[in-house]
mmCIF file of C-alpha atoms and ligand atoms in Angstrom:
data_model
loop_
_atom_site.group_PDB
_atom_site.id
_atom_site.type_symbol
_atom_site.label_atom_id
_atom_site.label_comp_id
_atom_site.label_asym_id
_atom_site.label_seq_id
_atom_site.Cartn_x
_atom_site.Cartn_y
_atom_site.Cartn_z
ATOM 1 C CA UNK A 5 -1.633 12.758 2.072
ATOM 2 C CA UNK A 6 0.849 12.021 -0.706
ATOM 3 C CA UNK A 7 0.428 13.769 -4.016
ATOM 4 C CA UNK A 8 -2.791 12.798 -5.558
ATOM 5 C CA UNK A 9 -3.000 8.855 -5.394
ATOM 6 C CA UNK A 10 -4.887 8.042 -8.676
ATOM 7 C CA UNK A 11 -5.814 4.547 -7.961
ATOM 8 C CA UNK A 12 -6.183 1.895 -5.043
ATOM 9 C CA UNK A 13 -2.575 0.658 -5.551
ATOM 10 C CA UNK A 14 -1.336 4.323 -4.865
ATOM 11 C CA UNK A 15 -3.235 4.376 -1.577
ATOM 12 C CA UNK A 16 -1.936 0.849 -0.709
ATOM 13 C CA UNK A 17 1.749 2.269 -1.158
ATOM 14 C CA UNK A 18 1.123 5.377 0.573
ATOM 15 C CA UNK A 19 -0.559 3.430 3.436
ATOM 16 C CA UNK A 20 2.393 1.064 3.729
ATOM 17 C CA UNK A 21 4.894 4.000 4.080
ATOM 18 C CA UNK A 22 2.752 5.607 6.661
ATOM 19 C CA UNK A 23 1.920 2.991 9.137
ATOM 20 C CA UNK A 24 4.525 1.328 11.361
ATOM 21 C CA UNK A 25 5.649 -2.189 10.529
ATOM 22 C CA UNK A 26 3.553 -4.091 13.026
ATOM 23 C CA UNK A 27 0.228 -2.403 12.208
ATOM 24 C CA UNK A 28 0.900 -2.596 8.503
ATOM 25 C CA UNK A 29 1.540 -6.340 8.966
ATOM 26 C CA UNK A 30 -1.917 -6.737 10.841
ATOM 27 C CA UNK A 31 -3.785 -4.948 8.063
ATOM 28 C CA UNK A 32 -2.057 -5.997 5.035
ATOM 29 C CA UNK A 33 -1.184 -9.722 5.998
ATOM 30 C CA UNK A 34 -3.033 -12.943 5.469
ATOM 31 C CA UNK A 35 -2.674 -16.470 6.875
ATOM 32 C CA UNK A 36 0.428 -18.701 6.416
ATOM 33 C CA UNK A 37 2.082 -18.380 3.011
ATOM 34 C CA UNK A 38 -0.561 -15.882 1.847
ATOM 35 C CA UNK A 39 -1.524 -18.024 -1.220
ATOM 36 C CA UNK A 40 -5.131 -17.060 -0.914
ATOM 37 C CA UNK A 41 -4.458 -13.378 -0.023
ATOM 38 C CA UNK A 42 -2.602 -13.141 -3.508
ATOM 39 C CA UNK A 43 -4.963 -15.327 -5.400
ATOM 40 C CA UNK A 44 -7.960 -13.212 -4.297
ATOM 41 C CA UNK A 45 -6.497 -10.421 -6.456
ATOM 42 C CA UNK A 46 -5.119 -12.673 -9.237
ATOM 43 C CA UNK A 47 -8.350 -14.472 -9.725
ATOM 44 C CA UNK A 48 -10.420 -11.468 -10.898
ATOM 45 C CA UNK A 49 -7.694 -11.024 -13.581
ATOM 46 C CA UNK A 50 -8.414 -14.518 -14.872
ATOM 47 C CA UNK A 51 -11.602 -13.250 -16.318
ATOM 48 C CA UNK A 52 -11.970 -11.009 -19.333
ATOM 49 C CA UNK A 53 -14.800 -8.556 -20.180
ATOM 50 C CA UNK A 54 -16.820 -8.992 -23.303
ATOM 51 C CA UNK A 55 -17.875 -5.375 -24.184
ATOM 52 C CA UNK A 56 -20.782 -4.502 -26.580
ATOM 53 C CA UNK A 57 -20.598 -1.385 -28.729
ATOM 54 C CA UNK A 58 -23.014 0.929 -30.562
ATOM 55 C CA UNK A 59 -25.613 0.631 -27.721
ATOM 56 C CA UNK A 60 -26.828 4.297 -28.009
ATOM 57 C CA UNK A 61 -26.254 5.302 -24.380
ATOM 58 C CA UNK A 62 -25.036 8.612 -23.228
ATOM 59 C CA UNK A 63 -25.668 8.273 -19.447
ATOM 60 C CA UNK A 64 -24.500 5.720 -17.009
ATOM 61 C CA UNK A 65 -25.688 5.185 -13.265
ATOM 62 C CA UNK A 66 -23.872 2.899 -10.802
ATOM 63 C CA UNK A 67 -26.844 3.297 -8.362
ATOM 64 C CA UNK A 68 -28.478 -0.176 -7.584
ATOM 65 C CA UNK A 69 -30.437 -1.780 -4.733
ATOM 66 C CA UNK A 70 -29.022 -4.029 -1.949
ATOM 67 C CA UNK A 71 -31.623 -5.832 0.294
ATOM 68 C CA UNK A 72 -34.373 -3.655 -1.014
ATOM 69 C CA UNK A 73 -32.781 -0.253 -0.467
ATOM 70 C CA UNK A 74 -30.858 1.998 -2.758
ATOM 71 C CA UNK A 75 -27.034 2.521 -2.682
ATOM 72 C CA UNK A 76 -25.080 4.850 -4.846
ATOM 73 C CA UNK A 77 -23.020 1.952 -6.100
ATOM 74 C CA UNK A 78 -22.845 -1.888 -5.608
ATOM 75 C CA UNK A 79 -19.609 -1.504 -3.599
ATOM 76 C CA UNK A 80 -19.977 -1.665 0.209
ATOM 77 C CA UNK A 81 -17.445 -1.333 3.016
ATOM 78 C CA UNK A 82 -16.444 -4.678 4.429
ATOM 79 C CA UNK A 83 -16.189 -5.239 8.274
ATOM 80 C CA UNK A 84 -12.504 -4.634 9.329
ATOM 81 C CA UNK A 85 -11.521 -4.763 13.040
ATOM 82 C CA UNK A 86 -9.663 -2.154 14.985
ATOM 83 C CA UNK A 87 -9.712 0.864 12.716
ATOM 84 C CA UNK A 88 -8.494 3.316 15.406
ATOM 85 C CA UNK A 89 -5.103 1.670 14.829
ATOM 86 C CA UNK A 90 -4.750 3.588 11.562
ATOM 87 C CA UNK A 91 -6.774 6.759 12.232
ATOM 88 C CA UNK A 92 -7.879 8.712 15.252
ATOM 89 C CA UNK A 93 -11.497 8.547 14.222
ATOM 90 C CA UNK A 94 -11.376 4.780 13.254
ATOM 91 C CA UNK A 95 -14.778 3.460 12.412
ATOM 92 C CA UNK A 96 -16.517 6.767 12.754
ATOM 93 C CA UNK A 97 -14.286 8.132 9.958
ATOM 94 C CA UNK A 98 -15.069 5.138 7.746
ATOM 95 C CA UNK A 99 -18.652 5.532 8.404
ATOM 96 C CA UNK A 100 -18.519 9.054 7.359
ATOM 97 C CA UNK A 101 -16.569 8.135 4.143
ATOM 98 C CA UNK A 102 -19.308 5.428 3.289
ATOM 99 C CA UNK A 103 -22.073 7.873 3.895
ATOM 100 C CA UNK A 104 -20.250 10.580 1.656
ATOM 101 C CA UNK A 105 -20.019 7.878 -0.915
ATOM 102 C CA UNK A 106 -23.709 6.828 -0.628
ATOM 103 C CA UNK A 107 -23.085 3.326 0.436
ATOM 104 C CA UNK A 108 -23.372 0.971 3.444
ATOM 105 C CA UNK A 109 -20.536 0.258 5.916
ATOM 106 C CA UNK A 110 -20.591 -2.997 7.809
ATOM 107 C CA UNK A 111 -19.234 -2.406 11.375
ATOM 108 C CA UNK A 112 -17.146 -5.266 13.059
ATOM 109 C CA UNK A 113 -17.982 -6.813 16.111
ATOM 110 C CA UNK A 114 -14.286 -6.188 16.861
ATOM 111 C CA UNK A 115 -14.608 -2.417 16.176
ATOM 112 C CA UNK A 116 -13.180 0.248 18.505
ATOM 113 C CA UNK A 117 -16.530 2.073 18.401
ATOM 114 C CA UNK A 118 -19.698 0.429 19.479
ATOM 115 C CA UNK A 119 -22.815 0.631 17.303
ATOM 116 C CA UNK A 120 -24.833 3.147 19.416
ATOM 117 C CA UNK A 121 -21.712 5.637 19.401
ATOM 118 C CA UNK A 122 -21.292 5.148 15.608
ATOM 119 C CA UNK A 123 -24.976 5.815 14.834
ATOM 120 C CA UNK A 124 -24.877 8.952 16.965
ATOM 121 C CA UNK A 125 -21.707 10.141 15.505
ATOM 122 C CA UNK A 126 -22.896 9.619 11.701
ATOM 123 C CA UNK A 127 -26.665 9.856 11.889
ATOM 124 C CA UNK A 128 -26.604 10.073 8.013
ATOM 125 C CA UNK A 129 -24.716 6.878 7.566
ATOM 126 C CA UNK A 130 -26.256 3.442 6.780
ATOM 127 C CA UNK A 131 -24.641 0.633 8.591
ATOM 128 C CA UNK A 132 -24.931 -3.141 8.890
ATOM 129 C CA UNK A 133 -23.488 -5.012 11.936
ATOM 130 C CA UNK A 134 -21.066 -7.946 11.501
ATOM 131 C CA UNK A 135 -21.660 -10.371 14.260
ATOM 132 C CA UNK A 136 -19.330 -13.002 15.991
ATOM 133 C CA UNK A 137 -21.406 -15.309 18.084
ATOM 134 C CA UNK A 138 -20.641 -15.883 21.741
ATOM 135 C CA UNK A 139 -21.067 -18.940 23.936
ATOM 136 C CA UNK A 140 -23.166 -16.935 26.166
ATOM 137 C CA UNK A 141 -26.279 -16.146 24.024
ATOM 138 C CA UNK A 142 -27.058 -13.216 26.337
ATOM 139 C CA UNK A 143 -23.787 -11.544 25.066
ATOM 140 C CA UNK A 144 -24.745 -12.217 21.440
ATOM 141 C CA UNK A 145 -28.343 -10.877 21.985
ATOM 142 C CA UNK A 146 -27.054 -7.750 23.667
ATOM 143 C CA UNK A 147 -24.816 -7.118 20.642
ATOM 144 C CA UNK A 148 -27.677 -7.694 18.239
ATOM 145 C CA UNK A 149 -30.094 -5.580 20.152
ATOM 146 C CA UNK A 150 -27.695 -2.597 20.405
ATOM 147 C CA UNK A 151 -27.133 -2.685 16.591
ATOM 148 C CA UNK A 152 -30.743 -3.187 15.720
ATOM 149 C CA UNK A 153 -31.774 -0.361 18.148
ATOM 150 C CA UNK A 154 -29.175 1.893 16.695
ATOM 151 C CA UNK A 155 -30.745 1.505 13.276
ATOM 152 C CA UNK A 156 -28.438 -0.885 11.784
ATOM 153 C CA UNK A 157 -30.144 -2.379 8.738
ATOM 154 C CA UNK A 158 -28.681 -6.070 8.594
ATOM 155 C CA UNK A 159 -26.750 -8.347 10.494
ATOM 156 C CA UNK A 160 -23.921 -10.308 8.920
ATOM 157 C CA UNK A 161 -22.891 -13.333 10.688
ATOM 158 C CA UNK A 162 -19.124 -14.332 10.013
ATOM 159 C CA UNK A 163 -18.831 -18.229 9.784
ATOM 160 C CA UNK A 164 -15.186 -18.571 8.590
ATOM 161 C CA UNK A 165 -13.340 -17.945 11.997
ATOM 162 C CA UNK A 166 -14.078 -20.771 14.414
ATOM 163 C CA UNK A 167 -10.339 -20.322 15.181
ATOM 164 C CA UNK A 168 -8.277 -17.332 14.240
ATOM 165 C CA UNK A 169 -6.039 -17.999 11.191
ATOM 166 C CA UNK A 170 -2.215 -18.198 11.492
ATOM 167 C CA UNK A 171 -0.953 -14.729 10.637
ATOM 168 C CA UNK A 172 2.716 -15.015 10.414
ATOM 169 C CA UNK A 173 3.416 -11.294 9.697
ATOM 170 C CA UNK A 174 2.129 -10.830 13.212
ATOM 171 C CA UNK A 175 4.340 -13.695 14.638
ATOM 172 C CA UNK A 176 7.344 -12.175 12.986
ATOM 173 C CA UNK A 177 6.838 -8.480 14.158
ATOM 174 C CA UNK A 178 5.462 -9.525 17.459
ATOM 175 C CA UNK A 179 2.336 -7.250 16.803
ATOM 176 C CA UNK A 180 -0.213 -7.206 19.555
ATOM 177 C CA UNK A 181 -3.458 -5.140 19.744
ATOM 178 C CA UNK A 182 -2.530 -2.411 22.317
ATOM 179 C CA UNK A 183 -4.113 -3.288 25.474
ATOM 180 C CA UNK A 184 -5.965 0.129 25.915
ATOM 181 C CA UNK A 185 -7.713 -0.508 22.596
ATOM 182 C CA UNK A 186 -10.636 -2.500 23.763
ATOM 183 C CA UNK A 187 -13.603 -4.192 21.942
ATOM 184 C CA UNK A 188 -16.124 -1.666 23.110
ATOM 185 C CA UNK A 189 -19.351 -3.453 21.752
ATOM 186 C CA UNK A 190 -18.419 -6.617 23.632
ATOM 187 C CA UNK A 191 -17.344 -4.678 26.853
ATOM 188 C CA UNK A 192 -20.834 -3.092 26.778
ATOM 189 C CA UNK A 193 -22.516 -6.254 26.103
ATOM 190 C CA UNK A 194 -20.657 -7.975 29.074
ATOM 191 C CA UNK A 195 -21.463 -4.886 31.250
ATOM 192 C CA UNK A 196 -17.744 -4.746 32.110
ATOM 193 C CA UNK A 197 -16.304 -1.377 33.204
ATOM 194 C CA UNK A 198 -12.936 -2.005 31.799
ATOM 195 C CA UNK A 199 -11.553 -2.557 28.066
ATOM 196 C CA UNK A 200 -12.020 -6.038 26.967
ATOM 197 C CA UNK A 201 -8.911 -7.480 25.058
ATOM 198 C CA UNK A 202 -8.958 -9.286 21.902
ATOM 199 C CA UNK A 203 -7.714 -12.502 23.638
ATOM 200 C CA UNK A 204 -10.603 -12.325 26.154
ATOM 201 C CA UNK A 205 -13.097 -11.657 23.333
ATOM 202 C CA UNK A 206 -11.891 -14.703 21.301
ATOM 203 C CA UNK A 207 -12.135 -16.840 24.466
ATOM 204 C CA UNK A 208 -15.683 -15.845 24.787
ATOM 205 C CA UNK A 209 -16.667 -16.559 21.175
ATOM 206 C CA UNK A 210 -18.527 -19.833 20.174
ATOM 207 C CA UNK A 211 -16.374 -21.931 17.770
ATOM 208 C CA UNK A 212 -19.150 -24.722 17.505
ATOM 209 C CA UNK A 213 -21.816 -22.676 15.615
ATOM 210 C CA UNK A 214 -23.976 -24.843 13.337
ATOM 211 C CA UNK A 215 -26.781 -24.363 10.801
ATOM 212 C CA UNK A 216 -29.442 -24.439 13.669
ATOM 213 C CA UNK A 217 -27.663 -21.434 15.294
ATOM 214 C CA UNK A 218 -28.003 -19.576 11.971
ATOM 215 C CA UNK A 219 -31.792 -20.616 11.848
ATOM 216 C CA UNK A 220 -32.377 -19.268 15.336
ATOM 217 C CA UNK A 221 -30.580 -16.006 14.622
ATOM 218 C CA UNK A 222 -32.448 -15.480 11.276
ATOM 219 C CA UNK A 223 -35.951 -16.315 12.649
ATOM 220 C CA UNK A 224 -35.569 -14.084 15.796
ATOM 221 C CA UNK A 225 -34.107 -11.127 13.967
ATOM 222 C CA UNK A 226 -36.141 -8.231 12.955
ATOM 223 C CA UNK A 227 -33.617 -7.232 10.185
ATOM 224 C CA UNK A 228 -32.049 -9.370 7.491
ATOM 225 C CA UNK A 229 -29.460 -11.871 8.572
ATOM 226 C CA UNK A 230 -26.595 -12.528 6.059
ATOM 227 C CA UNK A 231 -24.065 -15.373 6.180
ATOM 228 C CA UNK A 232 -20.379 -14.291 5.415
ATOM 229 C CA UNK A 233 -17.518 -16.716 4.829
ATOM 230 C CA UNK A 234 -19.297 -19.044 2.136
ATOM 231 C CA UNK A 235 -16.952 -20.524 -0.586
ATOM 232 C CA UNK A 236 -18.924 -23.621 -1.603
ATOM 233 C CA UNK A 237 -22.316 -24.438 -3.473
ATOM 234 C CA UNK A 238 -23.090 -26.779 -0.480
ATOM 235 C CA UNK A 239 -22.723 -24.173 2.261
ATOM 236 C CA UNK A 240 -24.601 -21.563 -0.022
ATOM 237 C CA UNK A 241 -27.477 -23.937 -0.351
ATOM 238 C CA UNK A 242 -27.616 -24.590 3.441
ATOM 239 C CA UNK A 243 -27.360 -21.101 4.160
ATOM 240 C CA UNK A 244 -30.488 -20.193 2.136
ATOM 241 C CA UNK A 245 -32.330 -23.304 3.615
ATOM 242 C CA UNK A 246 -31.609 -22.100 6.965
ATOM 243 C CA UNK A 247 -32.905 -18.539 6.634
ATOM 244 C CA UNK A 248 -30.067 -16.439 5.532
ATOM 245 C CA UNK A 249 -31.353 -13.338 3.697
ATOM 246 C CA UNK A 250 -28.030 -13.196 1.705
ATOM 247 C CA UNK A 251 -24.754 -14.950 1.279
ATOM 248 C CA UNK A 252 -21.383 -13.187 1.395
ATOM 249 C CA UNK A 253 -18.794 -15.196 -0.756
ATOM 250 C CA UNK A 254 -15.673 -14.521 1.352
ATOM 251 C CA UNK A 255 -12.429 -15.959 2.684
ATOM 252 C CA UNK A 256 -11.834 -13.285 5.196
ATOM 253 C CA UNK A 257 -9.350 -11.502 2.795
ATOM 254 C CA UNK A 258 -7.189 -14.610 2.812
ATOM 255 C CA UNK A 259 -6.566 -14.292 6.666
ATOM 256 C CA UNK A 260 -8.161 -17.651 7.823
ATOM 257 C CA UNK A 261 -7.608 -20.850 5.643
ATOM 258 C CA UNK A 262 -4.577 -20.517 3.385
ATOM 259 C CA UNK A 263 -5.008 -22.222 0.107
ATOM 260 C CA UNK A 264 -8.710 -21.743 0.467
ATOM 261 C CA UNK A 265 -10.280 -20.964 -3.053
ATOM 262 C CA UNK A 266 -10.120 -17.304 -4.396
ATOM 263 C CA UNK A 267 -13.420 -15.785 -3.985
ATOM 264 C CA UNK A 268 -13.646 -15.063 -7.742
ATOM 265 C CA UNK A 269 -13.179 -18.783 -8.401
ATOM 266 C CA UNK A 270 -15.915 -19.672 -5.686
ATOM 267 C CA UNK A 271 -18.422 -17.122 -6.912
ATOM 268 C CA UNK A 272 -19.950 -18.931 -9.799
ATOM 269 C CA UNK A 273 -20.871 -22.201 -7.874
ATOM 270 C CA UNK A 274 -22.373 -20.060 -5.103
ATOM 271 C CA UNK A 275 -24.435 -18.048 -7.580
ATOM 272 C CA UNK A 276 -25.763 -21.329 -9.126
ATOM 273 C CA UNK A 277 -26.653 -22.925 -5.872
ATOM 274 C CA UNK A 278 -28.462 -19.669 -4.632
ATOM 275 C CA UNK A 279 -30.256 -19.356 -7.925
ATOM 276 C CA UNK A 280 -31.718 -15.966 -7.159
ATOM 277 C CA UNK A 281 -33.347 -17.048 -3.826
ATOM 278 C CA UNK A 282 -31.177 -14.354 -1.981
ATOM 279 C CA UNK A 283 -28.648 -11.770 -2.877
ATOM 280 C CA UNK A 284 -24.971 -12.830 -3.283
ATOM 281 C CA UNK A 285 -22.322 -10.356 -2.235
ATOM 282 C CA UNK A 286 -18.648 -11.049 -2.603
ATOM 283 C CA UNK A 287 -15.371 -9.662 -1.246
ATOM 284 C CA UNK A 288 -11.655 -10.314 -1.404
ATOM 285 C CA UNK A 289 -9.175 -8.718 -3.765
ATOM 286 C CA UNK A 290 -11.495 -6.151 -5.291
ATOM 287 C CA UNK A 291 -9.026 -3.362 -6.284
ATOM 288 C CA UNK A 292 -10.423 -1.855 -9.420
ATOM 289 C CA UNK A 293 -13.897 -1.006 -10.829
ATOM 290 C CA UNK A 294 -13.272 -3.758 -13.458
ATOM 291 C CA UNK A 295 -12.929 -6.252 -10.617
ATOM 292 C CA UNK A 296 -16.372 -5.231 -9.379
ATOM 293 C CA UNK A 297 -17.787 -5.332 -12.920
ATOM 294 C CA UNK A 298 -16.605 -8.829 -13.323
ATOM 295 C CA UNK A 299 -18.079 -9.863 -10.032
ATOM 296 C CA UNK A 300 -21.375 -8.451 -11.095
ATOM 297 C CA UNK A 301 -21.179 -10.137 -14.440
ATOM 298 C CA UNK A 302 -20.552 -13.474 -12.597
ATOM 299 C CA UNK A 303 -23.700 -12.871 -10.725
ATOM 300 C CA UNK A 304 -22.908 -10.971 -7.592
ATOM 301 C CA UNK A 305 -25.474 -8.312 -6.626
ATOM 302 C CA UNK A 306 -22.608 -6.291 -4.826
ATOM 303 C CA UNK A 307 -19.138 -6.449 -3.698
ATOM 304 C CA UNK A 308 -17.371 -5.228 -0.420
ATOM 305 C CA UNK A 309 -13.876 -3.918 -0.032
ATOM 306 C CA UNK A 310 -11.910 -4.275 3.037
ATOM 307 C CA UNK A 311 -8.442 -3.181 2.854
ATOM 308 C CA UNK A 312 -8.839 -0.470 0.138
ATOM 309 C CA UNK A 313 -11.100 1.657 2.205
ATOM 310 C CA UNK A 314 -8.742 0.972 5.217
ATOM 311 C CA UNK A 315 -5.827 2.161 2.975
ATOM 312 C CA UNK A 316 -7.723 5.309 2.320
ATOM 313 C CA UNK A 317 -8.527 5.754 6.003
ATOM 314 C CA UNK A 318 -4.815 5.367 6.798
ATOM 315 C CA UNK A 319 -3.531 7.726 4.201
ATOM 316 C CA UNK A 320 -6.168 10.596 4.534
ATOM 317 C CA UNK A 321 -8.699 9.850 7.298
ATOM 318 C CA UNK A 322 -12.475 9.899 6.323
ATOM 319 C CA UNK A 323 -11.468 12.042 3.293
ATOM 320 C CA UNK A 324 -8.975 9.447 2.195
ATOM 321 C CA UNK A 325 -11.466 6.403 2.572
ATOM 322 C CA UNK A 326 -14.265 8.541 0.618
ATOM 323 C CA UNK A 327 -11.742 9.067 -2.175
ATOM 324 C CA UNK A 328 -11.138 5.363 -2.449
ATOM 325 C CA UNK A 329 -14.645 4.745 -2.614
ATOM 326 C CA UNK A 330 -15.333 7.340 -5.270
ATOM 327 C CA UNK A 331 -12.509 6.161 -7.269
ATOM 328 C CA UNK A 332 -13.932 2.780 -7.290
ATOM 329 C CA UNK A 333 -17.364 4.163 -8.244
ATOM 330 C CA UNK A 334 -15.930 6.064 -11.035
ATOM 331 C CA UNK A 335 -13.997 3.080 -12.340
ATOM 332 C CA UNK A 336 -16.977 0.874 -12.227
ATOM 333 C CA UNK A 337 -19.257 3.688 -14.029
ATOM 334 C CA UNK A 338 -16.426 3.758 -16.727
ATOM 335 C CA UNK A 339 -16.436 -0.059 -16.918
ATOM 336 C CA UNK A 340 -20.185 -0.015 -17.453
ATOM 337 C CA UNK A 341 -19.904 2.624 -20.227
ATOM 338 C CA UNK A 342 -17.276 0.840 -21.976
ATOM 339 C CA UNK A 343 -19.151 -2.582 -21.715
ATOM 340 C CA UNK A 344 -22.240 -1.037 -22.952
ATOM 341 C CA UNK A 345 -24.402 -1.123 -19.951
ATOM 342 C CA UNK A 346 -26.584 1.656 -18.627
ATOM 343 C CA UNK A 347 -26.348 0.274 -14.921
ATOM 344 C CA UNK A 348 -25.069 -2.396 -12.826
ATOM 345 C CA UNK A 349 -28.142 -4.752 -13.622
ATOM 346 C CA UNK A 350 -26.941 -4.699 -17.306
ATOM 347 C CA UNK A 351 -23.938 -6.564 -16.430
ATOM 348 C CA UNK A 352 -24.486 -10.437 -16.934
ATOM 349 C CA UNK A 353 -22.777 -13.706 -17.924
ATOM 350 C CA UNK A 354 -22.548 -12.618 -21.548
ATOM 351 C CA UNK A 355 -20.114 -9.924 -20.448
ATOM 352 C CA UNK A 356 -17.353 -12.269 -19.157
ATOM 353 C CA UNK A 357 -15.327 -15.156 -20.343
ATOM 354 C CA UNK A 358 -12.252 -16.910 -18.836
ATOM 355 C CA UNK A 359 -9.056 -15.279 -19.905
ATOM 356 C CA UNK A 360 -7.128 -17.532 -22.230
ATOM 357 C CA UNK A 361 -4.264 -19.465 -20.601
ATOM 358 C CA UNK A 362 -1.068 -17.283 -20.621
ATOM 359 C CA UNK A 363 1.240 -18.300 -23.434
ATOM 360 C CA UNK A 364 4.462 -20.206 -22.437
ATOM 361 C CA UNK A 365 7.551 -19.289 -24.430
ATOM 362 C CA UNK A 366 10.789 -21.178 -24.175
ATOM 363 C CA UNK A 367 13.982 -19.398 -24.935
HETATM 364 C C1 FMN B 209 -7.378 -6.314 9.165
HETATM 365 C C2 FMN B 209 -8.580 -6.962 8.837
HETATM 366 C C3 FMN B 209 -9.539 -7.234 9.812
HETATM 367 C C4 FMN B 209 -10.754 -7.805 9.518
HETATM 368 N N1 FMN B 209 -11.753 -7.916 10.434
HETATM 369 C C5 FMN B 209 -12.709 -8.618 10.225
HETATM 370 C C6 FMN B 209 -13.853 -8.841 11.189
HETATM 371 O O1 FMN B 209 -13.763 -8.364 12.335
HETATM 372 N N2 FMN B 209 -14.956 -9.541 10.883
HETATM 373 C C7 FMN B 209 -14.931 -9.967 9.572
HETATM 374 O O2 FMN B 209 -16.160 -10.671 9.390
HETATM 375 N N3 FMN B 209 -14.177 -9.858 8.726
HETATM 376 C C8 FMN B 209 -12.939 -9.209 8.943
HETATM 377 N N4 FMN B 209 -12.148 -9.008 7.930
HETATM 378 C C9 FMN B 209 -12.437 -9.456 6.647
HETATM 379 C C10 FMN B 209 -13.140 -8.543 5.733
HETATM 380 O O3 FMN B 209 -14.256 -8.342 6.170
HETATM 381 C C11 FMN B 209 -13.252 -8.970 4.397
HETATM 382 O O4 FMN B 209 -13.627 -10.234 4.117
HETATM 383 C C12 FMN B 209 -11.741 -8.725 3.539
HETATM 384 O O5 FMN B 209 -10.878 -7.669 3.903
HETATM 385 C C13 FMN B 209 -12.048 -8.728 2.074
HETATM 386 O O6 FMN B 209 -10.874 -8.630 1.424
HETATM 387 P P1 FMN B 209 -10.066 -7.482 0.904
HETATM 388 O O7 FMN B 209 -9.342 -6.818 2.027
HETATM 389 O O8 FMN B 209 -9.079 -7.833 -0.111
HETATM 390 O O9 FMN B 209 -10.972 -6.333 0.224
HETATM 391 C C14 FMN B 209 -10.931 -8.251 8.172
HETATM 392 C C15 FMN B 209 -10.019 -8.201 7.161
HETATM 393 C C16 FMN B 209 -8.824 -7.424 7.546
HETATM 394 C C17 FMN B 209 -7.728 -7.132 6.453
#
């Protein structure tokens, strides 16, 4: 652990120093020129908060409800693949961190720990399961059943990856997921007795999902099914019409379609299209409590963080990830206090406006 990182950017720098070049490129990188990766962070900064004063509050509380149950803050942990690349405990450490922070962790299909193992290792945790669908419905069903039987509270179907994005950092470093690090949930779903590689897993996934598949999944599921990877009003409306219990505005952290809209820019049209029928969550580029406050003011019910929690895990294991989550929670609490809001629900459209265009000076 470096001397007391005091913000997410400090954790990012420390993680970059600690990880080898190939692994760092995999976790830090995005698609192609990384336009969307950079814009995800920049776009939250194109909004400004409109604080209210003399509101007579002396207590502030970041607790909120997501999908009908309470979390300590509207900041959840996004699904991120292969966490054992940065920490020996991997997803188990991340789940411990999320539990310590009183929030939900979403486990990736491409995790190095399968749902039943995670639930047994961190029984106090609250988990959702991120699902990639497979050509063989039996594999998809086996994955879902294991997650639901292990007490996972929701399924998050990722829709923005019919093919993997072009990750040029990995092409330059030659990074490959080590062969021994298999996708254990898929191995179990296939009933295979050997580690299943990332290439094999991708080959088995179904690139041709459509809205009827979402409807089938949602109607067959005993837990809420959310759709992740939505950036437009059109798709948000279709998601709700086809049974999604929530929409996650996401561009996969800028790792899929480069030059796709930043999530902060997509959020308002999605919120308008969903019109309160389901919760709207958003991820991508959240690095400060004020970014989360802006997302909530723009109508999100909660945000998720991918890389920030991963940087914490890389730097200090479960404790490091927990520190990142607590940092973000305390920054959000401060933002609430300084905006004049008692709780996340108090933030609304009246608390944000677009930043004025940057002045252009000529010499
Ligand atoms: C290394 C890495 C692996 C990821 N793996 C998955 C995954 O397996 N499934 C998924 O739906 N999203 C995956 N994501 C996307 C995240 O869930 C999330 O959308 C994104 O990280 C949010 O952006 P942020 O990192 O700026 O917070 C991954 C992101 C990263 C950085």
